mmCIF file of C-alpha atoms and ligand atoms in Angstrom:
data_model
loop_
_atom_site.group_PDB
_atom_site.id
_atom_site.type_symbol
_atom_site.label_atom_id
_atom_site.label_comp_id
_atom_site.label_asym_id
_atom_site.label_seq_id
_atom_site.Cartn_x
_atom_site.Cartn_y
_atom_site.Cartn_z
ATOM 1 C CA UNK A 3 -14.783 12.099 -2.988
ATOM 2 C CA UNK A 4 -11.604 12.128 -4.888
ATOM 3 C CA UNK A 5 -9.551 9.134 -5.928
ATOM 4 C CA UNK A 6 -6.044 9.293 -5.041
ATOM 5 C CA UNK A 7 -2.995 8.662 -7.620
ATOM 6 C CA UNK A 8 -1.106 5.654 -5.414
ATOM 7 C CA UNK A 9 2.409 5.697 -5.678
ATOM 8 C CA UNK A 10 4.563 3.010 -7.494
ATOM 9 C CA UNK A 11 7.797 1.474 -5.960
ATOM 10 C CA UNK A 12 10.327 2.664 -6.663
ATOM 11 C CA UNK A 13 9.247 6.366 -5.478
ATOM 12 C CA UNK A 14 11.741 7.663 -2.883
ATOM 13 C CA UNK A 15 8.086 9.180 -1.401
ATOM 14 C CA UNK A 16 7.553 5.723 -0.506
ATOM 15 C CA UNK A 17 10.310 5.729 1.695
ATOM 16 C CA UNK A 18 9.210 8.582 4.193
ATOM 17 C CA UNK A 19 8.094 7.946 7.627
ATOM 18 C CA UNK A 20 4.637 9.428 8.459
ATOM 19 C CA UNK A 21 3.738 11.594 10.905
ATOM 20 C CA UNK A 22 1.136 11.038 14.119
ATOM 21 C CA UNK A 23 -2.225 12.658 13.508
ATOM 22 C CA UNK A 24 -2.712 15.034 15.921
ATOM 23 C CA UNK A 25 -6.247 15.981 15.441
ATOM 24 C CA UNK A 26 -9.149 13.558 14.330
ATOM 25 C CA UNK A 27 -11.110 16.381 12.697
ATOM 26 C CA UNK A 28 -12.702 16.570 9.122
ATOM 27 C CA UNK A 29 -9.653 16.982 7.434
ATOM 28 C CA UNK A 30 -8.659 13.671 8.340
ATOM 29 C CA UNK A 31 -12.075 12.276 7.725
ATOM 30 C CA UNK A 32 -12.229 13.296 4.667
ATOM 31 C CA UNK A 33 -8.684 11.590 3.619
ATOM 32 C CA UNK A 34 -9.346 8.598 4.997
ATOM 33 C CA UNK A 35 -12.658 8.858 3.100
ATOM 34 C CA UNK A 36 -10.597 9.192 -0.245
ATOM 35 C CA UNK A 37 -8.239 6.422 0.758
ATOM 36 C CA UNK A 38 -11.067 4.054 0.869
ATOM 37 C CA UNK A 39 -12.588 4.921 -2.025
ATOM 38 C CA UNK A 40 -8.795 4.808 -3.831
ATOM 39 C CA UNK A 41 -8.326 1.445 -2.205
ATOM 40 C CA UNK A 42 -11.611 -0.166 -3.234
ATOM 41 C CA UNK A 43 -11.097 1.087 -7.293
ATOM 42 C CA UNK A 44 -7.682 -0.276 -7.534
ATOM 43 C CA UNK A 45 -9.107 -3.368 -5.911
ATOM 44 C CA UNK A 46 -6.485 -3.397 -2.633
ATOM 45 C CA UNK A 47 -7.299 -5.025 0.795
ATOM 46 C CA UNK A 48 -5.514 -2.038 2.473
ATOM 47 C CA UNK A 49 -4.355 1.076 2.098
ATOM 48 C CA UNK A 50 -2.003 3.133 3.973
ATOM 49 C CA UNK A 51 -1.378 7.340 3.428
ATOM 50 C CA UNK A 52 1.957 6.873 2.609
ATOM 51 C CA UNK A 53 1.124 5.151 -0.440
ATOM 52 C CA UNK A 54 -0.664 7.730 -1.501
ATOM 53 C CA UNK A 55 1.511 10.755 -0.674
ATOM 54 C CA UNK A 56 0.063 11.946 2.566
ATOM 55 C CA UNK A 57 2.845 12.150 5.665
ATOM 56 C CA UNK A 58 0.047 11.162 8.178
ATOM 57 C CA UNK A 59 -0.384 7.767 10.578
ATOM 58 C CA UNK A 60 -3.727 6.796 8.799
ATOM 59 C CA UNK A 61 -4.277 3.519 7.626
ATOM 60 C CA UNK A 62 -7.659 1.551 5.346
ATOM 61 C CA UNK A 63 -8.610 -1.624 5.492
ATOM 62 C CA UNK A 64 -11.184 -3.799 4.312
ATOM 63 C CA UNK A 65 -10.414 -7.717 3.935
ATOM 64 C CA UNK A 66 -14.599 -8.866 3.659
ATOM 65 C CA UNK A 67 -15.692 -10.605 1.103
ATOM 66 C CA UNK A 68 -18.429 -7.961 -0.358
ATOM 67 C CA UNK A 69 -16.498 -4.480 0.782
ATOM 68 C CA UNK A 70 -18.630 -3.689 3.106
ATOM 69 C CA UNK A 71 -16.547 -3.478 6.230
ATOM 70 C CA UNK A 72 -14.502 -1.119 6.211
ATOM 71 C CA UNK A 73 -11.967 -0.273 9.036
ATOM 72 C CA UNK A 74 -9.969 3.120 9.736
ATOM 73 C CA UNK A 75 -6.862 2.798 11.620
ATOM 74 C CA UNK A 76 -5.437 6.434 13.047
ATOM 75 C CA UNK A 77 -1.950 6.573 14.678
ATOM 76 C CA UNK A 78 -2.103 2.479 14.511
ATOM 77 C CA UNK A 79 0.164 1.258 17.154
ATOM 78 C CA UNK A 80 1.965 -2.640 17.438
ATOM 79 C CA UNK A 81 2.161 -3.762 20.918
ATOM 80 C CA UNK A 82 3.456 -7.486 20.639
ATOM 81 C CA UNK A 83 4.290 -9.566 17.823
ATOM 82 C CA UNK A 84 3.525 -13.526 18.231
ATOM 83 C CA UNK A 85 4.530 -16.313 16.441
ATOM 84 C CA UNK A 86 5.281 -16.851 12.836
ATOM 85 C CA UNK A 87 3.381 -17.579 9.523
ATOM 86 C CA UNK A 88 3.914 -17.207 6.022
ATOM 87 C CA UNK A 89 1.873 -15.689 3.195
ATOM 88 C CA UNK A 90 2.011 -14.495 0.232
ATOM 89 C CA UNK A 91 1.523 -11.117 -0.318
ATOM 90 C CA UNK A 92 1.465 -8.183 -2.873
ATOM 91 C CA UNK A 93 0.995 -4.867 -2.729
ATOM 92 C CA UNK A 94 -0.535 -1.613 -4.866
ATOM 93 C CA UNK A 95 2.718 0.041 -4.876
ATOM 94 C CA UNK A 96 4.401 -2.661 -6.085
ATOM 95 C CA UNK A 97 1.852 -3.790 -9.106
ATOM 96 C CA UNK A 98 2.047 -7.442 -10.959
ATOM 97 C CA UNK A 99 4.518 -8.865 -8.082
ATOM 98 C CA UNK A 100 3.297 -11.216 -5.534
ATOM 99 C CA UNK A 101 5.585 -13.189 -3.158
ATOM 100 C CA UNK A 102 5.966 -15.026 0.337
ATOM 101 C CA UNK A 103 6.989 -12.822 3.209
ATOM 102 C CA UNK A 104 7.034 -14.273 6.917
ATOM 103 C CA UNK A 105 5.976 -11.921 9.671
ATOM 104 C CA UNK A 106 3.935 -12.384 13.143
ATOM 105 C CA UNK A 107 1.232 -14.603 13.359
ATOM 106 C CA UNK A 108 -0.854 -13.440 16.034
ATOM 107 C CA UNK A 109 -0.644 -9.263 17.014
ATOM 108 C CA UNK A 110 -1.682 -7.270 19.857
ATOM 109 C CA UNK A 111 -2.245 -3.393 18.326
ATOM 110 C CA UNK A 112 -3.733 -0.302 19.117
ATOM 111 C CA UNK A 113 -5.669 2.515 17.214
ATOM 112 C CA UNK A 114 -7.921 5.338 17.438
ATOM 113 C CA UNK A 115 -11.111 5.548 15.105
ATOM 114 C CA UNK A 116 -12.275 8.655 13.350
ATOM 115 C CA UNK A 117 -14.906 9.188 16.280
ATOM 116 C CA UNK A 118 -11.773 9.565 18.538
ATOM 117 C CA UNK A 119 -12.188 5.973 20.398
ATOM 118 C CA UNK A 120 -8.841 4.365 21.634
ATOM 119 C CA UNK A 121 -9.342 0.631 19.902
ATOM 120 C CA UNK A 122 -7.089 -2.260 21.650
ATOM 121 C CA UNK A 123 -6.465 -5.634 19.957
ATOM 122 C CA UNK A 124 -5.694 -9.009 19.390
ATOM 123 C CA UNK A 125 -6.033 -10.226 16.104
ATOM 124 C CA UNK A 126 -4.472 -13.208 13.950
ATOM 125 C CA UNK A 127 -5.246 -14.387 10.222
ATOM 126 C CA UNK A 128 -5.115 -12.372 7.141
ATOM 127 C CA UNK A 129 -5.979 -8.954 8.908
ATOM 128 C CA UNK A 130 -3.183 -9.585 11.546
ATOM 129 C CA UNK A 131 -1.075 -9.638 8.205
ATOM 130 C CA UNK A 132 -2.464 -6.748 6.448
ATOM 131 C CA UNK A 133 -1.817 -4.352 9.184
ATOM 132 C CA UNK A 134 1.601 -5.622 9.666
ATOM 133 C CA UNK A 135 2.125 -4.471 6.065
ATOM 134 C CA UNK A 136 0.184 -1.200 6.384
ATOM 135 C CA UNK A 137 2.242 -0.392 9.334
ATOM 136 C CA UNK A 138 5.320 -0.910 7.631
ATOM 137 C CA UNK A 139 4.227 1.443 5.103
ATOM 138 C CA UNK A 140 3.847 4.742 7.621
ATOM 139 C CA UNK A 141 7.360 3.541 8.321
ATOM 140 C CA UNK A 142 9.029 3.826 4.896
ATOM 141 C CA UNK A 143 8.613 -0.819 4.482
ATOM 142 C CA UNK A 144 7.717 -2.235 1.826
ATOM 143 C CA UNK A 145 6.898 -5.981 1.629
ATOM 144 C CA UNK A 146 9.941 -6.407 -0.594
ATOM 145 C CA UNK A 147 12.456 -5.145 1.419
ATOM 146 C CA UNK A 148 12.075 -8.674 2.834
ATOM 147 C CA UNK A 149 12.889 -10.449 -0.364
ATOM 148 C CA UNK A 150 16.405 -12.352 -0.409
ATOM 149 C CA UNK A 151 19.002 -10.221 -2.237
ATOM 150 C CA UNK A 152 18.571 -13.134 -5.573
ATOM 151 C CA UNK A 153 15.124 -12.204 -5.456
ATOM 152 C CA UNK A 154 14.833 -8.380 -4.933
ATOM 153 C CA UNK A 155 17.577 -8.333 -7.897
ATOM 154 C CA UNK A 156 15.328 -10.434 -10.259
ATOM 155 C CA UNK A 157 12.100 -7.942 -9.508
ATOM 156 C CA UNK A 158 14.597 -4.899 -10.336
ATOM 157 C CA UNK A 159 14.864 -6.450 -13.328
ATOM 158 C CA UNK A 160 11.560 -7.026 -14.441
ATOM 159 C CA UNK A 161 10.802 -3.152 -13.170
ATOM 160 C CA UNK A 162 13.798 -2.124 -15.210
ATOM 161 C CA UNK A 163 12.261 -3.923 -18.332
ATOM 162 C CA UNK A 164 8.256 -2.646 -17.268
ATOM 163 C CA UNK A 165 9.807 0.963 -17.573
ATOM 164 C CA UNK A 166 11.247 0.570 -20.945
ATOM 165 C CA UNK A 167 8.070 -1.707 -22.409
ATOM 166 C CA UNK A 168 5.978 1.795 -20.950
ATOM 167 C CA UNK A 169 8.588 4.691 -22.174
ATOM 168 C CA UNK A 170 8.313 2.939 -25.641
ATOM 169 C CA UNK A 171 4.482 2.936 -25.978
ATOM 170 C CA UNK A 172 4.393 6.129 -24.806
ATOM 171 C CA UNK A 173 6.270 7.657 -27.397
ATOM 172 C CA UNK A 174 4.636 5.554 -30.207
ATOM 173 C CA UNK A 175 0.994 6.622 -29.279
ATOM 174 C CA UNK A 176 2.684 10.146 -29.229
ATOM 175 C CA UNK A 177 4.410 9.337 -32.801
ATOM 176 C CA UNK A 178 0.588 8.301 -33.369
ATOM 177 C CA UNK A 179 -1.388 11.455 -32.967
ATOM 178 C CA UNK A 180 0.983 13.702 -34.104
ATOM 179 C CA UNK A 181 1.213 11.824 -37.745
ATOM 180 C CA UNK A 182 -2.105 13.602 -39.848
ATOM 181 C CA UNK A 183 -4.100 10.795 -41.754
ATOM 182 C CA UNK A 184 -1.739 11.098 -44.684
ATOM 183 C CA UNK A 185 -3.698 7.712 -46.124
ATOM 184 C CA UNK A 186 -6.744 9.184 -45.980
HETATM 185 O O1 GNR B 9 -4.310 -5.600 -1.625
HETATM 186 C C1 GNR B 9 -3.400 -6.008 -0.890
HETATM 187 N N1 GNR B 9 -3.305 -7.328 -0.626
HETATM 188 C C2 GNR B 9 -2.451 -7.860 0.317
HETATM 189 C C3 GNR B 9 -2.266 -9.238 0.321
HETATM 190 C C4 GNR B 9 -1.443 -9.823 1.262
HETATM 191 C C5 GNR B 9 -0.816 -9.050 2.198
HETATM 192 C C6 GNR B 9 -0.981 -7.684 2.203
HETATM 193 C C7 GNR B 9 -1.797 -7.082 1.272
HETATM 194 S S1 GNR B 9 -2.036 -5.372 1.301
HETATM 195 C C8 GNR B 9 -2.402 -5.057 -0.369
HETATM 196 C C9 GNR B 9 -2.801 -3.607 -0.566
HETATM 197 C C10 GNR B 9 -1.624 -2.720 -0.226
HETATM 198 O O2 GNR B 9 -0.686 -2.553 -0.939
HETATM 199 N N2 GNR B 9 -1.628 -2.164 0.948
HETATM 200 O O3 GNR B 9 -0.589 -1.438 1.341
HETATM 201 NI NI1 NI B 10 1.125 -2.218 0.252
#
């Protein structure tokens, strides 16, 4: 098993629409193996392919309390969206920012499983919410692009500032070991 590097907002890869799977064979398997085992080490609910650079409909999710049910999502499919509800949510791509986005309350979806089954749903709660946001991630969505424009300009911001904070430690642990112990 191999744990995936999960891409940070804002990587234009982020913004590519995945592909259907065409084939549930090992391949597959064996990425949606590697998403779960990405998703559970960086401590995520969910996980979808785009997030970590794989053009495919395949989507993780596990929202028990001991991570021990773990659910597989191929070619993932919304069929009706209804009512409203508001949570707050956050996402691996977009790390140390949480914030309230409003989406459907209950959902009707479809999937198929890795053993080829067609799944067909209705769902509410938090999982109804987490595959609302996985979904939007085959499509390109992130939970921000829902932010009001005072908001999303604010988190821009605070990214701007994260990358500058980083570039500068960088280069001073660099500085670091390539000064020789001249005290010593
Ligand atoms: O770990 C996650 N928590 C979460 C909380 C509220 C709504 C959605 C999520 S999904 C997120 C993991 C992630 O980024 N999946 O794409
Ligand atoms: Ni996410």
């Amino acid at each position: 098993m191999t744990i995936l590097k999960v891409l940070h907002f804002p990587d234009e890869r982020l913004r590519l629409k995945a592909a259907p799977v065409e084939e549930i064979n090992s391949e597959i398997a064996e990425i949606a193996e590697n998403m779960l085992e990405t998703m559970y080490v960086e401590g995520g609910i969910g996980l979808a392919a785009t997030q970590v650079n794989i053009q495919k409909r395949i989507i993780v999710i596990d929202i028990s309390e001991n991570k021990n049910e773990s659910l597989t999502l191929i070619n993932p499919k919304i069929l009706k969206l209804e009512g409203e509800e508001e949570s707050q949510e956050g996402c691996l791509s977009v790390p140390d920012y949480f914030d309230v986005v409003q989406r459907a309350k209950n959902i009707e979806f479809s999937y198929t499983t890795l053993k080829n089954e067609a799944v067909r749903k209705k769902i509410d709660g938090l999982l109804a919410i987490c595959i609302q946001h996985e979904i939007d991630h085959l499509n390109g969505k992130l939970f921000i692009d829902y932010l009001s424009p005072l908001k999303r300009d604010r988190l821009m911001k605070k990214i701007h500032k994260q990358r500058i904070k980083k570039r500068r430690s960088k280069n001073s642990e660099q500085l670091d070991n390539e000064s020789p112990n001249k005290i010593l």
